[in-house]
Amino acid sequence: MKKKLFVLFVLLTLLFSLSGCKRSGDESLANYNFKQGYGEVKISLLPNTPPEKIYPGSDFKIIAQIENLGAYDTTELKVGVNGLDKNYFILENSVQNIPLLEGRSLLAPSGGKNYLEFSGKAQKLKSNVLEYRGKYFIVLKYKSTLDFADTVCLNPNFYEVYDAGCKVESKKTYSGQGGPLAITELEEIIIPGDTPSVEFRFTLENRGQGKTGKITLTTPGKMSGKELTCNFKTTEEEQKTMLVCKGALEKGNSYTTTLTAGLSYDYSYQEEHELVMMR
Amino acid sequence: MVSREEKERRRALEKAELEKRVLAGDFTKEQSKRLEEIWDKEKRGISAQANPNSMQSKEKESPSSGNSKNNQSPETQSADNSSNDNNNSNNKNNNSNSSSPLQLPSFGNLGVSSRNRSFVDPLKAQKTLNVVAIIIIFLALAKYFLRVAVPLFNTLSSFLLFFLGVYAVLLYYQKEGATGKTWGAWVIVSAALIILFIFRGQPQLTLITMVTAGILVFIWVSKQQVGESAGVLAVLIIPALIFALDFLLPYASVNFGQWIPQYFLLFFYTIPWWLLFGLIVFQPESTTWNLVRVIAIIGFIIIGVVLPLSEDLGGYAAFLPGAEEYVKAQEKFTEVAEKFQPKTERRLVSQLACALQFTTIDQTICIKERQAESGYASICKQEGFVINSPEYEQCIIRERQKAASKELMAESIIDQKREPVKLEFRPVTYPSSNRRKAGELPQMEYPLSLIVENPTGEKITVGVSCKLKRGEEIIAGIITNKQPFFEVGENPLFATITCSPPKTDIYNNPIQGRYQFIFEAEAKHIKTTTTLKRVFIGEKDIKWKEEWFPKIMQAHFSGKSYLSEAPDDPARINFAFGMESITTSSKLNSLRDQFSRSLDFPFIEKSGDIPLSVTLENVGKGKITKVNGYTLTDFSGFGCDTAPCSDTKCIANTAVLDPLIGPWENEKLIYSRYLEKEATLALCRINKLPSELENPQSEEAVEYILRSFEAALDYDYSIRQETPEFDFIIDQPTVVAQTTSAPAESGTETS
């Protein structure tokens, strides 16, 4: 009898334990926020493309895998091979385009992938030349976007001691929004007075391996649905800039609201490789 | 033997010194106690020790006011104290030879050895110091001017100046009133120098020896109870440091050259530091001379130290100093220094001359021009021209032109990945003489190996000839090979050339005596190509240049591959072109500094003047006998001097050019017999680029375009080889005497 009771107890315990487990498949992916951290477009050459050694007069291919590990689609993506001397290597098409490359999302958790093939031909070496080594760069250029959204506390009654509302955080830091360009810091400055206002200072930094070009504010900063007045301020540091947005506040108690902004930017990246031609 | 008077004089001097020290309160407690014991003994009638240095019994004045109280009754102590003090003050300025009311114990009884004390007249020390300083000044000047011409003098003077420098420091302190014998310091310093010589001046040993010697000198000086012992040591370091500079700088430049710039070491090496030292320690009494001295020091610092800092002193290779290697090291250094600055005017002289000109001309330019002109004068003198003769003046003009044209001389580096053309003779073992009988012809064939490698595959023809030479006499030899010429394609040629002498010499006598064989080979239509890379960037902003220039340099122009690249052939065609001016920023200064000439800067923008230079260079051991033509390829679409380049002779000249005759057309060729190794073939200016190179599209992911160009040269080249002396010996016939004998009798047979 005791034995039976013991077995029943163990079975019930197992049942409760198993029923407590959650499936981590679709449900967690659905909740996963891709627009966090840093990600960018990566280039990698497929093995043996090009081959380690190329013989004079032979054809060869450079096949590049282009993978978007960012959380945003890229547009106008161009890949160019720079630096090959046409007296030694001729490429049929040294620049290729990918109009759109998907970023990481629920539908494409690994991001969009594309393969570009550059066909080339090795010229003949002069009779007294034993080998030729030609270095080249694969240059990547594209446009991408950045979406920012966060909840902030606004307190028009700056001097009010007893305020049961939210607490203003003067400085917040972020670990990226899923792209190479990231808003890393947000400063909130409340300007109290008869017409209180708020100033948001976004620090934008390039956290990828390439270089950021022109940055444009596509979706002006919005606070509680109202547009803010925004301007870029240059900083002394390279690949770092500041976006300053100002807006008026309505008098009243403190409250939380959503702050959003959207940016688009140019990005470039290059990698160095080598072709070797020998007899 | 020291005379009695001398002994007494010395004793009086010692007493006077003792008096001084007594008044100064120099005695320690133990010495005071000892004094008290001696005085006590004397009081009790115990005779003084039979020691010439023992205390006198007559005067019982204590050495200090405190001790005097022990000699008297307490009642009279205070009275006597005042009288004793009066006596002391009276005796302060007494002549040391007169008997003093203070009969003071000698050094011996005080436990201080009289041998450690030496009273030196400060005035005498001052005079000696000035004499030593003048000797140092003159010796330093002689060392500076004779350093190159007489390296041995340079080395010996370094050691002599070091001795004088140490002596000067010790004299300086003696004139300030320091006392103490100095022989110990001399012994230590001498021992250190002997060690340095014995152990061949190994640098590590040099440093250890000098540091140890410094410490021992400090200990010696301390024991002399000279209050300024630390100061003496500090100042003694100065002559030691100047001495060390001569020998340790070359060592430092070899072993620490990657951290210390060579020009920094050369700067310290060339300044005559002993001169400055001599000027500082020289302290004349006369105000006028002092003023002259101060002006000389200021002038030295400005002209000798400050001015050179603004000049690019360049770099040089030096070597470990070593012993008898000290002398060899100095000689070798002068060779290297001469390469860097071949017998030009002394830099200090140029500085002085320019400073005295009092003109508005920039001193740096003035010094550079003087140095350059003196270099030309030196070369022309070496060529044997008489100064101020018309030939000398022409030589000076030619050297100036050569210097100016060097700015536009293209250079090449060796492309190790291309096999070179080789043309060379190799000696073969062969007897050194030939013996024959009179009337016979010399039956011999002198051999020599000829090696020709022609990896380009383009056929070249090699013709050989030989001569015999004895002094000024030259006679044609006979090549005994089947044919005196060879055709060489891709396969190398290894042939033995044999040469026979002619039947007779120039006087129609049989060949006899010592001759040298001279073999010559001339290869015709050797073809060589040189490549040059350039990067076309179109119109780019500073930021792009700051980002991409270093990357492109690292990827495409490692080493000096911005120069044209050629195989190691006997002759080369070098060419280069680069923008006269290109805008960069301060961030790119270190990159720009690699290029002394704009011709070599490999980045080409869309617009701007681009000089192009084509140069012929002979790098082999033979001679370029003819240039059959040259061409530059891949220049289609380039505009030169408002015309397409292919139309002008800038890019191609297929005319046969004879470098031996000259002059070359349009005076574009600067050829000088002194420039046997180099000659400019063409100079022109590119002012238009092909459309595809004008503006690479960054937006289209084409940041730049790399393009290589080729220059091809067709030339004839000859080499020559002289053999060791060969002896043609003719054995003279021996004369056999014939004897006459009586005819035999008939019937008698003779056997």
PDB file of N, CA and C in Angstrom, chain A residues 43-105:
ATOM      1  N   ILE A  43      30.331  40.262 -45.117  1.00  0.00           N
ATOM      2  CA  ILE A  43      30.788  39.674 -46.394  1.00  0.00           C
ATOM      3  C   ILE A  43      31.673  38.485 -46.066  1.00  0.00           C
ATOM      4  N   SER A  44      31.499  37.424 -46.776  1.00  0.00           N
ATOM      5  CA  SER A  44      32.463  36.330 -46.649  1.00  0.00           C
ATOM      6  C   SER A  44      32.613  35.682 -48.022  1.00  0.00           C
ATOM      7  N   LEU A  45      33.813  35.245 -48.344  1.00  0.00           N
ATOM      8  CA  LEU A  45      34.069  34.588 -49.631  1.00  0.00           C
ATOM      9  C   LEU A  45      33.906  33.088 -49.450  1.00  0.00           C
ATOM     10  N   LEU A  46      33.254  32.489 -50.393  1.00  0.00           N
ATOM     11  CA  LEU A  46      33.085  31.043 -50.321  1.00  0.00           C
ATOM     12  C   LEU A  46      34.444  30.372 -50.520  1.00  0.00           C
ATOM     13  N   PRO A  47      34.617  29.201 -49.923  1.00  0.00           N
ATOM     14  CA  PRO A  47      35.916  28.520 -50.036  1.00  0.00           C
ATOM     15  C   PRO A  47      36.288  28.319 -51.499  1.00  0.00           C
ATOM     16  N   ASN A  48      37.559  28.555 -51.793  1.00  0.00           N
ATOM     17  CA  ASN A  48      38.108  28.358 -53.137  1.00  0.00           C
ATOM     18  C   ASN A  48      37.551  29.300 -54.189  1.00  0.00           C
ATOM     19  N   THR A  49      36.925  30.311 -53.783  1.00  0.00           N
ATOM     20  CA  THR A  49      36.411  31.309 -54.741  1.00  0.00           C
ATOM     21  C   THR A  49      36.827  32.696 -54.266  1.00  0.00           C
ATOM     22  N   PRO A  50      38.014  33.146 -54.630  1.00  0.00           N
ATOM     23  CA  PRO A  50      38.870  32.575 -55.673  1.00  0.00           C
ATOM     24  C   PRO A  50      39.775  31.468 -55.166  1.00  0.00           C
ATOM     25  N   PRO A  51      40.401  30.722 -56.070  1.00  0.00           N
ATOM     26  CA  PRO A  51      41.319  29.659 -55.638  1.00  0.00           C
ATOM     27  C   PRO A  51      42.579  30.287 -55.035  1.00  0.00           C
ATOM     28  N   GLU A  52      43.302  29.488 -54.263  1.00  0.00           N
ATOM     29  CA  GLU A  52      44.527  29.994 -53.625  1.00  0.00           C
ATOM     30  C   GLU A  52      45.561  30.396 -54.663  1.00  0.00           C
ATOM     31  N   LYS A  53      45.651  29.600 -55.729  1.00  0.00           N
ATOM     32  CA  LYS A  53      46.600  29.923 -56.805  1.00  0.00           C
ATOM     33  C   LYS A  53      45.835  29.948 -58.124  1.00  0.00           C
ATOM     34  N   ILE A  54      46.135  30.955 -58.892  1.00  0.00           N
ATOM     35  CA  ILE A  54      45.505  31.079 -60.212  1.00  0.00           C
ATOM     36  C   ILE A  54      46.612  30.968 -61.253  1.00  0.00           C
ATOM     37  N   TYR A  55      46.353  30.229 -62.291  1.00  0.00           N
ATOM     38  CA  TYR A  55      47.371  30.052 -63.328  1.00  0.00           C
ATOM     39  C   TYR A  55      47.153  31.058 -64.447  1.00  0.00           C
ATOM     40  N   PRO A  56      48.238  31.506 -65.051  1.00  0.00           N
ATOM     41  CA  PRO A  56      48.110  32.516 -66.106  1.00  0.00           C
ATOM     42  C   PRO A  56      47.180  32.032 -67.221  1.00  0.00           C
ATOM     43  N   GLY A  57      46.346  32.933 -67.647  1.00  0.00           N
ATOM     44  CA  GLY A  57      45.430  32.603 -68.738  1.00  0.00           C
ATOM     45  C   GLY A  57      44.178  31.848 -68.320  1.00  0.00           C
ATOM     46  N   SER A  58      44.007  31.581 -67.028  1.00  0.00           N
ATOM     47  CA  SER A  58      42.845  30.784 -66.602  1.00  0.00           C
ATOM     48  C   SER A  58      41.745  31.689 -66.070  1.00  0.00           C
ATOM     49  N   ASP A  59      40.546  31.128 -66.049  1.00  0.00           N
ATOM     50  CA  ASP A  59      39.401  31.852 -65.498  1.00  0.00           C
ATOM     51  C   ASP A  59      39.281  31.576 -64.010  1.00  0.00           C
ATOM     52  N   PHE A  60      38.643  32.517 -63.336  1.00  0.00           N
ATOM     53  CA  PHE A  60      38.426  32.312 -61.900  1.00  0.00           C
ATOM     54  C   PHE A  60      37.163  33.044 -61.493  1.00  0.00           C
ATOM     55  N   LYS A  61      36.665  32.726 -60.336  1.00  0.00           N
ATOM     56  CA  LYS A  61      35.465  33.404 -59.819  1.00  0.00           C
ATOM     57  C   LYS A  61      35.730  33.853 -58.374  1.00  0.00           C
ATOM     58  N   ILE A  62      35.182  35.009 -58.087  1.00  0.00           N
ATOM     59  CA  ILE A  62      35.152  35.474 -56.693  1.00  0.00           C
ATOM     60  C   ILE A  62      33.679  35.453 -56.311  1.00  0.00           C
ATOM     61  N   ILE A  63      33.320  34.585 -55.369  1.00  0.00           N
ATOM     62  CA  ILE A  63      31.912  34.494 -54.953  1.00  0.00           C
ATOM     63  C   ILE A  63      31.813  35.003 -53.527  1.00  0.00           C
ATOM     64  N   ALA A  64      31.036  36.050 -53.365  1.00  0.00           N
ATOM     65  CA  ALA A  64      30.899  36.667 -52.032  1.00  0.00           C
ATOM     66  C   ALA A  64      29.501  36.400 -51.503  1.00  0.00           C
ATOM     67  N   GLN A  65      29.460  35.956 -50.270  1.00  0.00           N
ATOM     68  CA  GLN A  65      28.170  35.789 -49.585  1.00  0.00           C
ATOM     69  C   GLN A  65      27.914  37.070 -48.802  1.00  0.00           C
ATOM     70  N   ILE A  66      26.764  37.679 -49.107  1.00  0.00           N
ATOM     71  CA  ILE A  66      26.415  38.926 -48.399  1.00  0.00           C
ATOM     72  C   ILE A  66      25.244  38.605 -47.480  1.00  0.00           C
ATOM     73  N   GLU A  67      25.450  38.847 -46.224  1.00  0.00           N
ATOM     74  CA  GLU A  67      24.467  38.453 -45.209  1.00  0.00           C
ATOM     75  C   GLU A  67      24.116  39.668 -44.361  1.00  0.00           C
ATOM     76  N   ASN A  68      22.808  39.922 -44.195  1.00  0.00           N
ATOM     77  CA  ASN A  68      22.397  41.065 -43.388  1.00  0.00           C
ATOM     78  C   ASN A  68      22.061  40.589 -41.982  1.00  0.00           C
ATOM     79  N   LEU A  69      22.964  40.900 -41.049  1.00  0.00           N
ATOM     80  CA  LEU A  69      22.738  40.496 -39.660  1.00  0.00           C
ATOM     81  C   LEU A  69      22.164  41.638 -38.831  1.00  0.00           C
ATOM     82  N   GLY A  70      21.792  42.711 -39.512  1.00  0.00           N
ATOM     83  CA  GLY A  70      21.158  43.806 -38.794  1.00  0.00           C
ATOM     84  C   GLY A  70      19.660  43.580 -38.722  1.00  0.00           C
ATOM     85  N   ALA A  71      18.988  44.405 -37.965  1.00  0.00           N
ATOM     86  CA  ALA A  71      17.545  44.237 -37.785  1.00  0.00           C
ATOM     87  C   ALA A  71      16.756  45.063 -38.788  1.00  0.00           C
ATOM     88  N   TYR A  72      17.427  45.650 -39.769  1.00  0.00           N
ATOM     89  CA  TYR A  72      16.756  46.530 -40.715  1.00  0.00           C
ATOM     90  C   TYR A  72      17.131  46.125 -42.133  1.00  0.00           C
ATOM     91  N   ASP A  73      16.212  46.305 -43.019  1.00  0.00           N
ATOM     92  CA  ASP A  73      16.509  46.014 -44.422  1.00  0.00           C
ATOM     93  C   ASP A  73      17.521  47.023 -44.937  1.00  0.00           C
ATOM     94  N   THR A  74      18.342  46.578 -45.844  1.00  0.00           N
ATOM     95  CA  THR A  74      19.273  47.513 -46.490  1.00  0.00           C
ATOM     96  C   THR A  74      18.790  47.728 -47.911  1.00  0.00           C
ATOM     97  N   THR A  75      19.003  48.921 -48.390  1.00  0.00           N
ATOM     98  CA  THR A  75      18.629  49.247 -49.759  1.00  0.00           C
ATOM     99  C   THR A  75      19.839  49.792 -50.499  1.00  0.00           C
ATOM    100  N   GLU A  76      19.760  49.730 -51.798  1.00  0.00           N
ATOM    101  CA  GLU A  76      20.836  50.239 -52.673  1.00  0.00           C
ATOM    102  C   GLU A  76      22.192  49.687 -52.267  1.00  0.00           C
ATOM    103  N   LEU A  77      22.238  48.408 -51.994  1.00  0.00           N
ATOM    104  CA  LEU A  77      23.487  47.794 -51.580  1.00  0.00           C
ATOM    105  C   LEU A  77      24.345  47.559 -52.824  1.00  0.00           C
ATOM    106  N   LYS A  78      25.579  48.055 -52.767  1.00  0.00           N
ATOM    107  CA  LYS A  78      26.507  47.886 -53.886  1.00  0.00           C
ATOM    108  C   LYS A  78      27.767  47.205 -53.373  1.00  0.00           C
ATOM    109  N   VAL A  79      28.236  46.267 -54.140  1.00  0.00           N
ATOM    110  CA  VAL A  79      29.486  45.572 -53.795  1.00  0.00           C
ATOM    111  C   VAL A  79      30.444  45.758 -54.958  1.00  0.00           C
ATOM    112  N   GLY A  80      31.648  46.300 -54.647  1.00  0.00           N
ATOM    113  CA  GLY A  80      32.634  46.535 -55.706  1.00  0.00           C
ATOM    114  C   GLY A  80      33.965  45.901 -55.355  1.00  0.00           C
ATOM    115  N   VAL A  81      34.673  45.442 -56.374  1.00  0.00           N
ATOM    116  CA  VAL A  81      36.037  44.913 -56.190  1.00  0.00           C
ATOM    117  C   VAL A  81      36.992  45.989 -56.671  1.00  0.00           C
ATOM    118  N   ASN A  82      37.780  46.513 -55.755  1.00  0.00           N
ATOM    119  CA  ASN A  82      38.705  47.625 -56.049  1.00  0.00           C
ATOM    120  C   ASN A  82      40.141  47.156 -55.945  1.00  0.00           C
ATOM    121  N   GLY A  83      40.970  47.612 -56.859  1.00  0.00           N
ATOM    122  CA  GLY A  83      42.413  47.447 -56.666  1.00  0.00           C
ATOM    123  C   GLY A  83      43.064  46.379 -57.501  1.00  0.00           C
ATOM    124  N   LEU A  84      42.278  45.682 -58.358  1.00  0.00           N
ATOM    125  CA  LEU A  84      42.920  44.679 -59.212  1.00  0.00           C
ATOM    126  C   LEU A  84      43.470  45.359 -60.446  1.00  0.00           C
ATOM    127  N   ASP A  85      44.682  45.044 -60.779  1.00  0.00           N
ATOM    128  CA  ASP A  85      45.345  45.633 -61.937  1.00  0.00           C
ATOM    129  C   ASP A  85      44.882  44.882 -63.181  1.00  0.00           C
ATOM    130  N   LYS A  86      44.292  45.601 -64.113  1.00  0.00           N
ATOM    131  CA  LYS A  86      43.729  44.910 -65.273  1.00  0.00           C
ATOM    132  C   LYS A  86      44.807  44.327 -66.179  1.00  0.00           C
ATOM    133  N   ASN A  87      46.060  44.702 -65.942  1.00  0.00           N
ATOM    134  CA  ASN A  87      47.135  44.068 -66.720  1.00  0.00           C
ATOM    135  C   ASN A  87      47.394  42.642 -66.242  1.00  0.00           C
ATOM    136  N   TYR A  88      46.848  42.297 -65.094  1.00  0.00           N
ATOM    137  CA  TYR A  88      47.051  40.954 -64.563  1.00  0.00           C
ATOM    138  C   TYR A  88      45.731  40.211 -64.377  1.00  0.00           C
ATOM    139  N   PHE A  89      44.699  40.915 -63.883  1.00  0.00           N
ATOM    140  CA  PHE A  89      43.396  40.279 -63.663  1.00  0.00           C
ATOM    141  C   PHE A  89      42.322  41.172 -64.243  1.00  0.00           C
ATOM    142  N   ILE A  90      41.443  40.538 -65.046  1.00  0.00           N
ATOM    143  CA  ILE A  90      40.317  41.298 -65.596  1.00  0.00           C
ATOM    144  C   ILE A  90      39.049  40.727 -65.004  1.00  0.00           C
ATOM    145  N   LEU A  91      38.219  41.619 -64.475  1.00  0.00           N
ATOM    146  CA  LEU A  91      36.921  41.189 -63.952  1.00  0.00           C
ATOM    147  C   LEU A  91      35.838  41.665 -64.919  1.00  0.00           C
ATOM    148  N   GLU A  92      34.906  40.786 -65.211  1.00  0.00           N
ATOM    149  CA  GLU A  92      33.836  41.173 -66.132  1.00  0.00           C
ATOM    150  C   GLU A  92      32.974  42.241 -65.504  1.00  0.00           C
ATOM    151  N   ASN A  93      32.639  42.053 -64.262  1.00  0.00           N
ATOM    152  CA  ASN A  93      31.725  42.983 -63.594  1.00  0.00           C
ATOM    153  C   ASN A  93      32.305  43.284 -62.215  1.00  0.00           C
ATOM    154  N   SER A  94      32.932  44.412 -62.077  1.00  0.00           N
ATOM    155  CA  SER A  94      33.607  44.692 -60.809  1.00  0.00           C
ATOM    156  C   SER A  94      32.655  45.308 -59.783  1.00  0.00           C
ATOM    157  N   VAL A  95      31.442  45.702 -60.215  1.00  0.00           N
ATOM    158  CA  VAL A  95      30.477  46.262 -59.257  1.00  0.00           C
ATOM    159  C   VAL A  95      29.140  45.560 -59.465  1.00  0.00           C
ATOM    160  N   GLN A  96      28.516  45.126 -58.376  1.00  0.00           N
ATOM    161  CA  GLN A  96      27.191  44.496 -58.470  1.00  0.00           C
ATOM    162  C   GLN A  96      26.284  45.091 -57.406  1.00  0.00           C
ATOM    163  N   ASN A  97      24.960  45.013 -57.699  1.00  0.00           N
ATOM    164  CA  ASN A  97      23.988  45.655 -56.792  1.00  0.00           C
ATOM    165  C   ASN A  97      23.050  44.637 -56.196  1.00  0.00           C
ATOM    166  N   ILE A  98      22.600  44.941 -55.008  1.00  0.00           N
ATOM    167  CA  ILE A  98      21.486  44.198 -54.397  1.00  0.00           C
ATOM    168  C   ILE A  98      20.507  45.275 -53.944  1.00  0.00           C
ATOM    169  N   PRO A  99      19.406  45.422 -54.676  1.00  0.00           N
ATOM    170  CA  PRO A  99      18.494  46.526 -54.355  1.00  0.00           C
ATOM    171  C   PRO A  99      17.948  46.454 -52.928  1.00  0.00           C
ATOM    172  N   LEU A 100      17.659  45.246 -52.488  1.00  0.00           N
ATOM    173  CA  LEU A 100      17.074  45.126 -51.154  1.00  0.00           C
ATOM    174  C   LEU A 100      17.584  43.851 -50.509  1.00  0.00           C
ATOM    175  N   LEU A 101      18.052  43.979 -49.270  1.00  0.00           N
ATOM    176  CA  LEU A 101      18.489  42.791 -48.523  1.00  0.00           C
ATOM    177  C   LEU A 101      17.808  42.849 -47.158  1.00  0.00           C
ATOM    178  N   GLU A 102      17.028  41.868 -46.908  1.00  0.00           N
ATOM    179  CA  GLU A 102      16.229  41.864 -45.677  1.00  0.00           C
ATOM    180  C   GLU A 102      17.079  41.817 -44.425  1.00  0.00           C
ATOM    181  N   GLY A 103      16.588  42.471 -43.403  1.00  0.00           N
ATOM    182  CA  GLY A 103      17.242  42.372 -42.109  1.00  0.00           C
ATOM    183  C   GLY A 103      16.625  41.233 -41.315  1.00  0.00           C
ATOM    184  N   ARG A 104      17.136  41.051 -40.128  1.00  0.00           N
ATOM    185  CA  ARG A 104      16.642  39.985 -39.267  1.00  0.00           C
ATOM    186  C   ARG A 104      15.252  40.354 -38.763  1.00  0.00           C
ATOM    187  N   SER A 105      14.396  39.411 -38.854  1.00  0.00           N
ATOM    188  CA  SER A 105      13.035  39.643 -38.367  1.00  0.00           C
ATOM    189  C   SER A 105      12.430  38.297 -38.037  1.00  0.00           C
TER     190      SER A 105
END
